[in-house]
Coordinates of C-alpha atoms in Angstrom, one line a residue:
Chain A
M1 CA 27.5 -8.9 22.0
S2 CA 26.9 -12.4 23.2
G3 CA 27.2 -15.4 20.9
V4 CA 23.4 -15.6 20.5
E5 CA 23.2 -11.9 19.8
A6 CA 25.9 -12.2 17.1
L7 CA 24.2 -15.2 15.6
L8 CA 20.8 -13.4 15.5
R9 CA 22.5 -10.4 13.9
W10 CA 23.9 -12.7 11.1
L11 CA 20.6 -14.5 10.7
D12 CA 18.8 -11.2 10.5
L13 CA 21.0 -10.0 7.6
A14 CA 20.7 -13.5 6.0
G15 CA 17.0 -13.3 6.2
I16 CA 17.0 -9.9 4.5
A17 CA 19.4 -11.2 1.9
V18 CA 17.1 -14.2 1.2
F19 CA 13.9 -12.2 0.9
A20 CA 15.8 -9.6 -1.2
A21 CA 16.8 -12.4 -3.6
S22 CA 13.3 -13.6 -3.9
G23 CA 12.2 -10.1 -4.8
A24 CA 15.0 -9.7 -7.3
L25 CA 14.0 -13.0 -9.0
V26 CA 10.5 -11.7 -9.4
A27 CA 12.0 -8.6 -10.9
S28 CA 13.9 -10.7 -13.4
R29 CA 10.7 -12.4 -14.5
K30 CA 9.1 -9.0 -15.0
Q31 CA 12.3 -7.8 -16.9
L32 CA 12.7 -4.7 -14.8
D33 CA 15.8 -2.5 -14.9
A34 CA 18.5 -2.3 -12.2
V35 CA 16.6 0.3 -10.2
G36 CA 13.6 -1.9 -10.3
F37 CA 15.6 -4.9 -9.0
I38 CA 16.9 -2.8 -6.0
V39 CA 13.4 -1.3 -5.2
I40 CA 11.7 -4.7 -5.3
A41 CA 14.5 -6.4 -3.4
A42 CA 14.3 -3.7 -0.6
V43 CA 10.5 -3.9 -0.5
T44 CA 10.5 -7.6 -0.2
G45 CA 13.3 -7.6 2.5
F46 CA 11.9 -4.7 4.6
G47 CA 8.2 -4.6 3.8
G48 CA 7.0 -6.9 6.5
G49 CA 9.0 -5.2 9.2
T50 CA 7.9 -1.8 7.9
V51 CA 4.3 -2.7 8.1
R52 CA 4.8 -4.0 11.7
D53 CA 6.6 -0.8 12.7
L54 CA 4.0 1.5 11.2
L55 CA 1.1 -0.4 12.8
L56 CA 2.8 -0.2 16.2
G57 CA 4.0 3.4 15.7
R58 CA 7.7 2.5 16.0
T59 CA 9.1 5.4 13.8
P60 CA 11.5 6.1 12.2
V61 CA 11.0 2.5 10.9
F62 CA 13.8 0.1 11.5
W63 CA 15.7 0.2 8.2
L64 CA 16.1 4.0 8.4
R65 CA 18.2 3.4 11.5
D66 CA 20.8 0.9 10.1
P67 CA 22.4 1.4 6.7
A68 CA 23.8 -2.1 6.7
L69 CA 20.3 -3.5 5.9
L70 CA 19.9 -1.5 2.8
A71 CA 23.4 -2.2 1.7
V72 CA 22.8 -6.0 1.9
A73 CA 19.5 -5.8 0.0
S74 CA 21.1 -3.6 -2.8
A75 CA 24.1 -5.9 -3.1
V76 CA 21.9 -8.9 -3.4
A77 CA 19.7 -7.2 -6.1
V78 CA 22.8 -6.3 -8.2
L79 CA 24.2 -9.8 -7.8
V80 CA 20.9 -11.3 -9.0
F81 CA 20.7 -8.8 -11.9
F82 CA 24.0 -10.0 -13.3
T83 CA 23.8 -13.7 -12.5
A84 CA 20.1 -14.8 -12.5
H85 CA 20.2 -16.2 -16.0
R86 CA 23.2 -18.4 -15.2
V87 CA 21.9 -20.2 -12.2
E88 CA 20.0 -23.5 -12.7
N89 CA 17.7 -24.8 -10.1
R90 CA 17.7 -21.5 -8.3
F91 CA 14.1 -21.7 -7.4
R92 CA 14.6 -24.8 -5.3
A93 CA 17.5 -23.3 -3.4
L94 CA 15.5 -20.2 -2.8
L95 CA 12.6 -22.1 -1.4
W96 CA 14.8 -23.4 1.4
A97 CA 16.5 -20.1 2.1
D98 CA 13.1 -18.5 2.1
A99 CA 11.9 -21.0 4.8
V100 CA 14.8 -19.9 7.0
G101 CA 14.0 -16.3 6.6
L102 CA 10.3 -17.0 7.3
S103 CA 11.1 -18.8 10.5
L104 CA 13.5 -16.1 11.7
F105 CA 11.3 -13.1 10.9
A106 CA 8.1 -14.6 12.4
V107 CA 9.8 -15.1 15.7
L108 CA 11.9 -11.8 15.8
G109 CA 8.9 -9.8 14.6
A110 CA 6.8 -11.2 17.4
E111 CA 9.5 -10.3 19.9
I112 CA 9.8 -6.7 18.7
A113 CA 6.0 -6.4 19.1
L114 CA 6.1 -7.8 22.6
I115 CA 8.8 -5.4 23.6
A116 CA 6.8 -2.5 22.1
G117 CA 4.0 -3.5 24.5
A118 CA 1.6 -5.4 22.2
P119 CA -0.6 -8.0 23.9
P120 CA 0.3 -11.6 23.1
W121 CA -2.3 -12.2 20.4
A122 CA -1.3 -9.0 18.6
A123 CA 2.4 -9.8 18.9
T124 CA 1.7 -13.2 17.3
L125 CA -0.1 -11.6 14.4
L126 CA 2.6 -8.9 14.0
G127 CA 5.2 -11.7 13.8
V128 CA 3.2 -13.3 11.0
A129 CA 2.9 -9.9 9.3
T130 CA 6.7 -9.3 9.6
A131 CA 7.4 -12.6 8.0
T132 CA 4.9 -12.5 5.2
F133 CA 4.0 -8.9 4.1
G134 CA 7.3 -8.2 2.3
G135 CA 6.2 -10.9 -0.1
V136 CA 2.7 -9.5 -0.3
L137 CA 4.0 -6.0 -1.2
R138 CA 6.4 -7.5 -3.7
D139 CA 3.6 -9.3 -5.5
V140 CA 1.2 -6.3 -5.4
I141 CA 3.8 -3.9 -6.9
C142 CA 4.6 -6.5 -9.6
N143 CA 1.0 -6.8 -10.4
E144 CA 0.4 -10.4 -9.3
I145 CA -2.1 -11.8 -6.8
P146 CA 0.0 -12.5 -3.7
L147 CA 1.5 -16.0 -3.5
L148 CA 0.7 -16.0 0.2
L149 CA -3.1 -15.9 -0.6
R150 CA -3.0 -18.7 -3.2
K151 CA -0.7 -21.3 -2.0
E152 CA 0.6 -23.7 0.5
I153 CA 1.2 -23.8 4.2
Y154 CA 3.1 -20.5 4.4
A155 CA 1.3 -18.1 6.6
L156 CA 0.3 -21.0 8.9
A157 CA 3.9 -22.0 9.4
A158 CA 4.7 -18.4 10.4
L159 CA 1.7 -18.4 12.7
A160 CA 2.9 -21.6 14.4
G161 CA 6.4 -20.2 14.9
A162 CA 5.2 -16.9 16.3
A163 CA 2.6 -18.5 18.5
T164 CA 5.1 -21.0 19.9
F165 CA 7.5 -18.2 20.8
V166 CA 4.9 -16.0 22.4
L167 CA 3.4 -18.8 24.4
L168 CA 6.7 -19.9 25.8
R169 CA 7.6 -16.4 26.7
M170 CA 4.3 -16.0 28.5
Q171 CA 5.2 -19.1 30.5
G172 CA 8.3 -17.5 31.7
I173 CA 10.7 -19.4 29.4
W174 CA 13.9 -17.6 28.7
R175 CA 14.3 -15.7 25.4
D176 CA 16.9 -17.8 23.6
P177 CA 15.2 -21.2 24.0
A178 CA 11.9 -19.7 23.1
L179 CA 13.4 -18.1 20.0
L180 CA 14.9 -21.5 18.9
A181 CA 11.7 -23.4 19.6
G182 CA 9.6 -20.9 17.6
M183 CA 12.0 -21.0 14.7
A184 CA 12.0 -24.8 14.8
A185 CA 8.2 -25.0 14.8
C186 CA 7.9 -22.7 11.8
F187 CA 10.7 -24.3 9.9
S188 CA 9.6 -27.9 10.4
I189 CA 6.1 -27.2 9.2
R190 CA 7.3 -25.2 6.2
A191 CA 9.8 -27.9 5.4
A192 CA 7.2 -30.6 5.5
A193 CA 4.9 -28.6 3.3
I194 CA 7.8 -28.2 0.7
L195 CA 8.8 -31.9 0.8
R196 CA 5.3 -33.3 0.7
G197 CA 3.7 -30.7 -1.4
W198 CA 1.1 -29.9 1.3
S199 CA -1.3 -27.1 0.5
L200 CA -4.5 -25.7 1.8
P201 CA -7.6 -26.4 -0.2
A202 CA -8.5 -23.4 -2.4
Y203 CA -12.1 -22.3 -2.7
R204 CA -13.7 -23.8 -5.8
A205 CA -17.1 -23.0 -7.2
R206 CA -19.3 -26.1 -7.4
P207 CA -19.7 -27.4 -10.9
G208 CA -23.0 -26.3 -12.4
R209 CA -23.2 -23.1 -10.3
H210 CA -22.5 -19.8 -11.8
H211 CA -20.7 -17.0 -10.0
P212 CA -22.1 -13.8 -11.5
D213 CA -19.7 -11.0 -11.2
R214 CA -20.6 -8.4 -8.6
D215 CA -20.5 -5.5 -11.1
Chain B
M1 CA -22.4 1.8 28.5
S2 CA -25.4 3.9 27.5
G3 CA -28.0 2.5 25.0
V4 CA -26.5 4.6 22.2
E5 CA -23.0 3.4 23.0
A6 CA -24.1 -0.2 23.0
L7 CA -25.9 0.3 19.7
L8 CA -22.9 1.8 18.1
R9 CA -20.7 -1.0 19.4
W10 CA -23.0 -3.5 17.7
L11 CA -23.2 -1.5 14.5
D12 CA -19.4 -1.2 14.5
L13 CA -19.0 -5.0 14.7
A14 CA -21.8 -5.4 12.1
G15 CA -20.0 -2.9 9.8
I16 CA -16.7 -4.9 10.1
A17 CA -18.7 -8.2 9.5
V18 CA -20.2 -6.7 6.3
F19 CA -17.0 -5.4 4.9
A20 CA -15.3 -8.7 5.8
A21 CA -18.0 -10.6 3.9
S22 CA -17.5 -8.4 0.8
G23 CA -13.7 -9.2 1.0
A24 CA -14.4 -12.9 1.4
L25 CA -16.7 -12.9 -1.6
V26 CA -13.9 -11.3 -3.7
A27 CA -11.6 -14.0 -2.4
S28 CA -14.1 -16.6 -3.5
R29 CA -14.0 -15.2 -7.1
K30 CA -10.2 -15.3 -7.0
Q31 CA -10.3 -18.9 -5.7
L32 CA -8.0 -18.2 -2.8
D33 CA -7.3 -20.6 0.1
A34 CA -8.7 -20.2 3.7
V35 CA -5.7 -18.0 4.7
G36 CA -6.4 -15.8 1.7
F37 CA -10.1 -15.5 2.7
I38 CA -9.1 -14.3 6.3
V39 CA -6.4 -11.9 5.1
I40 CA -8.7 -10.3 2.5
A41 CA -11.6 -10.2 4.9
A42 CA -9.5 -8.4 7.5
V43 CA -7.9 -6.0 5.0
T44 CA -11.4 -5.0 3.8
G45 CA -12.8 -4.7 7.3
F46 CA -9.9 -2.9 8.9
G47 CA -8.1 -1.2 6.0
G48 CA -10.0 2.1 6.0
G49 CA -9.6 2.6 9.7
T50 CA -6.0 1.6 9.5
V51 CA -5.2 4.2 6.8
R52 CA -7.0 6.8 9.0
D53 CA -5.1 5.9 12.1
L54 CA -1.7 5.9 10.2
L55 CA -2.3 9.3 8.6
L56 CA -3.3 10.8 12.0
G57 CA -0.5 9.0 13.9
R58 CA -3.0 7.1 16.2
T59 CA -0.8 4.1 16.9
P60 CA -1.0 1.2 17.7
V61 CA -3.8 1.1 15.2
F62 CA -7.3 0.4 16.4
W63 CA -7.6 -3.3 15.7
L64 CA -4.5 -4.1 17.6
R65 CA -6.3 -2.9 20.7
D66 CA -9.5 -5.0 20.5
P67 CA -9.3 -8.7 19.7
A68 CA -13.0 -9.0 19.1
L69 CA -12.7 -7.2 15.8
L70 CA -10.3 -9.7 14.3
A71 CA -12.4 -12.6 15.7
V72 CA -15.5 -11.2 13.9
A73 CA -13.6 -10.7 10.6
S74 CA -12.1 -14.2 10.8
A75 CA -15.4 -15.9 11.6
V76 CA -17.1 -14.2 8.7
A77 CA -14.3 -15.3 6.4
V78 CA -14.5 -18.9 7.4
L79 CA -18.3 -18.8 7.1
V80 CA -18.2 -17.5 3.6
F81 CA -15.4 -20.0 2.7
F82 CA -17.8 -22.9 3.5
T83 CA -21.1 -21.4 2.3
A84 CA -20.5 -18.9 -0.5
H85 CA -21.3 -21.4 -3.3
R86 CA -24.7 -22.2 -1.7
V87 CA -26.1 -18.7 -1.4
E88 CA -28.2 -17.4 -4.3
N89 CA -28.6 -13.7 -4.7
R90 CA -25.9 -13.0 -2.2
F91 CA -24.6 -10.0 -4.1
R92 CA -27.8 -8.1 -3.7
A93 CA -28.0 -8.8 0.0
L94 CA -24.4 -7.7 0.3
L95 CA -25.0 -4.5 -1.5
W96 CA -27.5 -3.4 1.1
A97 CA -25.4 -4.5 4.1
D98 CA -22.4 -2.7 2.5
A99 CA -24.5 0.5 2.4
V100 CA -25.1 0.2 6.1
G101 CA -21.4 -0.3 6.8
L102 CA -20.5 2.6 4.5
S103 CA -22.8 5.0 6.4
L104 CA -21.6 3.9 9.8
F105 CA -17.9 4.1 9.0
A106 CA -18.0 7.4 7.2
V107 CA -19.6 9.0 10.3
L108 CA -17.6 7.2 13.0
G109 CA -14.4 7.7 11.1
A110 CA -15.0 11.5 10.9
E111 CA -15.7 11.5 14.6
I112 CA -12.5 9.8 15.5
A113 CA -10.6 12.3 13.4
L114 CA -12.3 15.2 15.1
I115 CA -11.5 13.8 18.5
A116 CA -7.8 13.4 17.4
G117 CA -7.7 17.1 16.6
A118 CA -8.1 17.1 12.8
P119 CA -9.7 20.3 11.3
P120 CA -13.3 19.8 10.0
W121 CA -12.4 19.5 6.3
A122 CA -9.7 16.9 7.1
A123 CA -12.1 15.0 9.5
T124 CA -14.6 14.8 6.7
L125 CA -12.0 13.4 4.3
L126 CA -10.8 10.9 6.8
G127 CA -14.4 9.7 7.4
V128 CA -14.6 9.0 3.6
A129 CA -11.2 7.3 3.7
T130 CA -12.4 5.1 6.7
A131 CA -15.5 4.1 4.8
T132 CA -13.9 3.4 1.4
F133 CA -10.2 2.5 1.7
G134 CA -10.8 -1.0 3.0
G135 CA -12.4 -1.8 -0.4
V136 CA -9.6 -0.1 -2.3
L137 CA -7.0 -2.2 -0.6
R138 CA -9.1 -5.3 -1.2
D139 CA -9.2 -4.6 -4.9
V140 CA -5.5 -3.6 -5.1
I141 CA -4.3 -6.8 -3.4
C142 CA -6.7 -8.9 -5.5
N143 CA -5.3 -7.2 -8.7
E144 CA -8.4 -5.4 -9.8
I145 CA -8.9 -1.7 -10.5
P146 CA -10.7 -0.4 -7.4
L147 CA -14.5 -0.5 -7.7
L148 CA -14.6 2.8 -5.9
L149 CA -12.8 4.5 -8.8
R150 CA -15.0 3.0 -11.5
K151 CA -18.5 3.0 -10.4
E152 CA -21.5 4.7 -8.9
I153 CA -22.3 7.1 -6.2
Y154 CA -20.2 5.5 -3.5
A155 CA -17.5 7.8 -2.3
L156 CA -19.9 10.7 -2.8
A157 CA -22.5 9.1 -0.4
A158 CA -19.7 8.7 2.2
L159 CA -18.7 12.3 1.6
A160 CA -22.3 13.5 2.2
G161 CA -22.6 11.5 5.4
A162 CA -19.3 12.6 6.9
A163 CA -19.8 16.3 5.9
T164 CA -23.3 16.3 7.4
F165 CA -22.0 14.9 10.7
V166 CA -19.0 17.3 10.8
L167 CA -21.2 20.4 9.9
L168 CA -23.8 19.6 12.6
R169 CA -21.1 19.1 15.2
M170 CA -19.5 22.4 14.2
Q171 CA -23.0 24.0 14.8
G172 CA -23.0 22.6 18.3
I173 CA -25.5 19.9 17.7
W174 CA -25.1 16.9 20.1
R175 CA -23.2 13.9 19.0
D176 CA -26.1 11.3 18.8
P177 CA -28.4 13.3 16.6
A178 CA -25.5 14.3 14.4
L179 CA -24.4 10.7 14.0
L180 CA -27.9 9.7 13.0
A181 CA -28.3 12.5 10.6
G182 CA -24.9 11.8 9.0
M183 CA -25.7 8.1 8.6
A184 CA -29.2 8.9 7.2
A185 CA -27.6 11.2 4.6
C186 CA -25.1 8.7 3.5
F187 CA -27.5 5.7 3.5
S188 CA -30.3 7.5 1.6
I189 CA -28.0 8.7 -1.2
R190 CA -26.4 5.2 -1.5
A191 CA -29.9 3.6 -1.4
A192 CA -31.1 5.8 -4.2
A193 CA -28.0 5.0 -6.3
I194 CA -28.6 1.3 -5.8
L195 CA -32.4 1.4 -6.6
R196 CA -32.2 3.8 -9.5
G197 CA -28.9 2.6 -10.9
W198 CA -27.4 6.1 -10.7
S199 CA -23.8 6.4 -11.5
L200 CA -21.2 9.1 -12.3
P201 CA -20.3 9.6 -15.9
A202 CA -16.9 7.9 -16.6
Y203 CA -14.4 9.6 -18.8
R204 CA -14.6 8.5 -22.4
A205 CA -12.3 9.3 -25.2
R206 CA -14.1 11.0 -28.0
P207 CA -14.7 8.8 -31.1
G208 CA -12.1 9.5 -33.7
R209 CA -9.5 10.6 -31.3
H210 CA -6.6 8.4 -30.3
H211 CA -5.0 8.2 -26.9
P212 CA -1.4 7.3 -27.6
D213 CA 0.0 5.4 -24.6
R214 CA 2.4 7.4 -22.6
D215 CA 5.2 4.9 -22.8
Chain C
M1 CA 8.0 35.2 3.7
S2 CA 11.3 35.8 1.9
G3 CA 11.5 35.8 -1.9
V4 CA 13.0 32.3 -1.9
E5 CA 10.3 31.0 0.5
A6 CA 7.5 32.4 -1.7
L7 CA 9.1 30.9 -4.8
L8 CA 9.4 27.5 -3.1
R9 CA 5.8 27.7 -2.0
W10 CA 4.7 28.3 -5.6
L11 CA 7.0 25.6 -6.9
D12 CA 5.6 23.2 -4.3
L13 CA 2.0 23.8 -5.4
A14 CA 3.2 23.6 -9.0
G15 CA 4.8 20.2 -8.3
I16 CA 1.6 18.9 -6.8
A17 CA -0.3 20.2 -9.8
V18 CA 2.0 18.5 -12.2
F19 CA 2.0 15.1 -10.4
A20 CA -1.8 15.4 -10.0
A21 CA -2.1 16.0 -13.8
S22 CA 0.0 12.9 -14.5
G23 CA -2.4 10.9 -12.2
A24 CA -5.5 12.3 -13.9
L25 CA -4.1 11.3 -17.3
V26 CA -3.6 7.7 -16.2
A27 CA -7.2 7.9 -14.8
S28 CA -8.3 9.0 -18.3
R29 CA -6.7 6.0 -19.9
K30 CA -8.5 3.8 -17.4
Q31 CA -11.8 5.5 -18.1
L32 CA -12.5 6.2 -14.4
D33 CA -15.2 8.5 -13.1
A34 CA -14.7 12.0 -11.6
V35 CA -14.2 10.6 -8.1
G36 CA -11.5 8.3 -9.5
F37 CA -9.8 11.2 -11.2
I38 CA -9.6 13.1 -7.9
V39 CA -8.5 10.1 -5.9
I40 CA -5.7 9.2 -8.4
A41 CA -4.6 12.8 -8.8
A42 CA -4.3 13.2 -5.0
V43 CA -2.5 9.8 -4.5
T44 CA 0.0 10.8 -7.2
G45 CA 0.5 14.3 -5.8
F46 CA 0.7 13.4 -2.1
G47 CA 1.7 9.8 -2.1
G48 CA 5.5 10.3 -2.0
G49 CA 5.4 12.8 0.8
T50 CA 2.9 10.7 2.7
V51 CA 5.2 7.6 2.5
R52 CA 8.1 9.8 3.7
D53 CA 6.0 11.2 6.6
L54 CA 4.8 7.8 7.7
L55 CA 8.3 6.2 7.6
L56 CA 9.6 9.2 9.7
G57 CA 6.6 9.3 12.0
R58 CA 5.7 12.9 11.1
T59 CA 1.9 12.7 11.7
P60 CA -0.6 14.0 11.0
V61 CA 0.9 13.8 7.5
F62 CA 1.6 17.0 5.6
W63 CA -1.5 17.3 3.4
L64 CA -3.8 17.1 6.4
R65 CA -2.3 20.3 7.7
D66 CA -2.8 22.5 4.6
P67 CA -6.1 22.4 2.6
A68 CA -4.6 24.4 -0.3
L69 CA -2.8 21.2 -1.4
L70 CA -5.9 19.2 -1.8
A71 CA -7.7 22.0 -3.5
V72 CA -5.0 22.2 -6.1
A73 CA -5.0 18.5 -6.8
S74 CA -8.8 18.4 -7.0
A75 CA -8.9 21.4 -9.3
V76 CA -6.3 19.8 -11.6
A77 CA -8.2 16.5 -11.7
V78 CA -11.5 18.2 -12.7
L79 CA -9.8 20.3 -15.3
V80 CA -8.2 17.2 -16.9
F81 CA -11.5 15.3 -16.7
F82 CA -13.1 17.9 -18.9
T83 CA -10.2 18.7 -21.2
A84 CA -8.0 15.7 -21.6
H85 CA -9.5 14.6 -24.9
R86 CA -8.9 18.0 -26.5
V87 CA -5.2 18.4 -25.9
E88 CA -2.8 17.1 -28.5
N89 CA 0.7 16.3 -27.5
R90 CA -0.1 16.5 -23.9
F91 CA 2.2 13.7 -23.0
R92 CA 5.3 15.6 -24.1
A93 CA 4.3 18.7 -22.2
L94 CA 3.6 16.6 -19.1
L95 CA 7.0 14.9 -19.4
W96 CA 8.8 18.2 -18.9
A97 CA 6.5 19.4 -16.2
D98 CA 7.0 16.1 -14.4
A99 CA 10.8 16.7 -14.6
V100 CA 10.3 19.9 -12.7
G101 CA 8.2 18.3 -10.1
L102 CA 10.7 15.5 -9.7
S103 CA 13.6 17.9 -9.1
L104 CA 11.7 19.9 -6.6
F105 CA 10.3 17.0 -4.5
A106 CA 13.6 15.1 -4.4
V107 CA 15.3 18.1 -2.9
L108 CA 12.5 19.3 -0.6
G109 CA 11.8 15.8 0.6
A110 CA 15.4 15.3 1.6
E111 CA 15.4 18.6 3.4
I112 CA 12.3 17.7 5.4
A113 CA 13.9 14.4 6.4
L114 CA 17.1 16.1 7.5
I115 CA 15.1 18.5 9.6
A116 CA 13.3 15.6 11.1
G117 CA 16.6 14.2 12.2
A118 CA 17.3 11.5 9.6
P119 CA 21.0 10.7 8.9
P120 CA 22.3 12.0 5.5
W121 CA 22.0 8.6 3.7
A122 CA 18.4 8.2 4.9
A123 CA 17.5 11.7 4.0
T124 CA 18.8 11.2 0.5
L125 CA 16.7 8.0 0.1
L126 CA 13.6 9.7 1.6
G127 CA 14.1 12.5 -1.0
V128 CA 14.0 9.9 -3.7
A129 CA 10.9 8.3 -2.2
T130 CA 9.1 11.7 -1.9
A131 CA 9.8 12.3 -5.6
T132 CA 8.9 8.9 -6.9
F133 CA 6.4 7.0 -4.7
G134 CA 3.4 9.0 -5.7
G135 CA 3.8 7.6 -9.2
V136 CA 4.4 4.1 -7.8
L137 CA 1.1 4.2 -5.8
R138 CA -0.7 5.7 -8.9
D139 CA 0.4 2.7 -11.0
V140 CA -0.2 0.1 -8.3
I141 CA -3.8 1.3 -7.8
C142 CA -4.4 1.5 -11.5
N143 CA -3.2 -2.1 -11.9
E144 CA 0.0 -1.4 -13.8
I145 CA 3.6 -2.3 -13.1
P146 CA 5.1 0.9 -11.9
L147 CA 6.8 2.9 -14.7
L148 CA 9.6 3.8 -12.2
L149 CA 10.7 0.1 -12.2
R150 CA 10.6 -0.4 -16.0
K151 CA 12.0 2.7 -17.6
E152 CA 14.5 5.4 -17.9
I153 CA 16.8 7.4 -15.8
Y154 CA 14.1 8.6 -13.4
A155 CA 14.9 7.4 -9.9
L156 CA 18.6 7.9 -10.6
A157 CA 18.0 11.6 -11.5
A158 CA 16.1 12.0 -8.2
L159 CA 18.9 10.3 -6.4
A160 CA 21.5 12.7 -7.9
G161 CA 19.4 15.7 -6.9
A162 CA 18.8 14.6 -3.3
A163 CA 22.4 13.5 -2.9
T164 CA 23.8 16.8 -4.2
F165 CA 21.6 18.8 -1.8
V166 CA 22.5 16.6 1.2
L167 CA 26.2 16.6 0.5
L168 CA 26.3 20.4 0.1
R169 CA 24.4 20.9 3.3
M170 CA 26.8 18.5 5.1
Q171 CA 29.6 20.8 3.8
G172 CA 28.0 23.8 5.4
I173 CA 26.7 25.3 2.2
W174 CA 23.6 27.5 2.8
R175 CA 20.2 26.1 2.2
D176 CA 19.1 28.2 -0.9
P177 CA 22.2 27.5 -3.1
A178 CA 22.1 23.8 -2.0
L179 CA 18.4 23.6 -3.0
L180 CA 19.1 25.2 -6.4
A181 CA 22.2 23.0 -7.1
G182 CA 20.2 19.8 -6.1
M183 CA 17.3 20.7 -8.4
A184 CA 19.7 21.6 -11.2
A185 CA 21.5 18.2 -10.9
C186 CA 18.2 16.3 -11.0
F187 CA 16.7 18.3 -13.8
S188 CA 19.7 18.2 -16.1
I189 CA 20.0 14.4 -15.8
R190 CA 16.3 13.9 -16.4
A191 CA 16.3 16.4 -19.3
A192 CA 19.2 14.6 -20.9
A193 CA 17.4 11.3 -20.5
I194 CA 14.3 12.7 -22.1
L195 CA 16.1 14.4 -25.0
R196 CA 18.5 11.5 -25.8
G197 CA 16.2 8.7 -25.0
W198 CA 18.6 7.3 -22.4
S199 CA 17.4 4.4 -20.4
L200 CA 18.8 1.7 -18.1
P201 CA 19.3 -1.7 -19.6
A202 CA 16.4 -4.0 -18.5
Y203 CA 17.1 -7.5 -17.4
R204 CA 16.7 -9.9 -20.3
A205 CA 16.7 -13.7 -20.2
R206 CA 19.4 -15.1 -22.5
P207 CA 18.1 -16.7 -25.6
G208 CA 17.9 -20.5 -25.3
R209 CA 17.5 -20.4 -21.5
H210 CA 14.1 -21.0 -19.9
H211 CA 12.9 -19.2 -16.8
P212 CA 10.6 -21.7 -15.2
D213 CA 7.9 -20.0 -13.2
R214 CA 8.5 -20.2 -9.5
D215 CA 5.1 -21.7 -8.8

């Protein structure tokens, strides 16, 4: 395994750990039991890649082929179960770790889709799905409207990262610099959004207008 | 492309546009941001066909093979984002457009399943799933109990349309008249339900009886 | 068909009937219409096996290949629609029937995954998923936090049953005794949990500590 391969392997496990931790923190807010922590951690960590694999027809899906991934997600879930109440300021730390996971998964997800034969526009989208749908499934199962749909420059950062990677690859740029450039694009946009509080305008009904319910 | 083929292509895009619009209107009620509008519009427009393709094993799923579909859904979502507050009576217009989409997807979904080798009863069901599961996913993601399960002659109209098409095809009727007959069956039942306010009786607990919660 | 095969066929249909009934009872609490009863009953009865088949790439999924399964789920849904308000103590009866379904599906799901070539650890997990994800999908569609994640020794019983079966098969034990031993392991743990009110400790925030919302 080359140095870059080894680094990516570690980043991949780190990305799963981070997303698993975000899932376990939502489980702590919902006061689930230990099984619930593990299920939500796994869904958050693997959900995006699972959706990508299913849409492409890459089965068995990736986490059924590598027990280390599930071991990492479960260990993180158990750790959070026993320590979540002790950690102050954990949401801020998580926010930054999550930005690393987002950057990594957007780019690696797009690469897997390209290798599976998806056209560039579809590979870009599947990169975004890999990076974001774990969180969507986490929120749907926990009965919340997905954070992705309500807040901030999140999906857009993933889109920028995946698109940068795919465009560079289409231009014949080697894989490793393209991966790094894509991750940098995603991470810098997301970091700016966190630091400056950027967010997309939400839809607001105009005052004085009523929105009759459809039913 | 024959005249009927061209017509079906246009109707197919129109069906996606209509379902995307219904998704974007739910997004406007939930006050999502622009990314949320596009995601919900795409889920509503493609969700039913995606479920059909996954259950049958037709991968990559259909919308990954034709960028025009995503372009239509995104354009509709953006349009609704900027105009929804201006349109009066938009729910009534949508109701009729939705009935056209329902009729079209029920019949075309059943045809795709037949071509993929599904037996007639399964093709009928997959037609219903194609026509209705986009709306189910829209409601699940937006944290509402699916409209499909609560109200009106909706799934039944799709069932009538898909069954009519499949039965006629089994009798050796040509494709185009079978498609038209199926769409007509679905649309007329749905139209009658809209105009006369038909709905299925919902389950009601009898007065004086208690329903102890299961947990 | 041997005696054991015939028995398993009947238990399989019985398991689907039981899970379908649990889905229809949730539909009755949500006051859905008859279509809603059938959809939720089918989702609960087939959901776990469908997730297993999709993750493994076994398509078309199992219930598209055998119309008897859907007939059973629909018949149960209609029966519950007309009788649910009459039955006293139905939740207790259901609890025991559900324990039988859980035991059966955990073991049979693991076997199907082994036959499809999954490694032992993955087959064990897919057995748990087969037994539990129908209920998860039922609760997600009905807009509740899944019972699985909140309560009791449920997933753990399925895990014990699937693991027992897989371990015995790895040791070269014949299929029928391994199936029976796995089902016995799952059922006895679940039965003890029901009778003694065992449950897993849920996560609780310590008093005096605040859990600031993430957003």
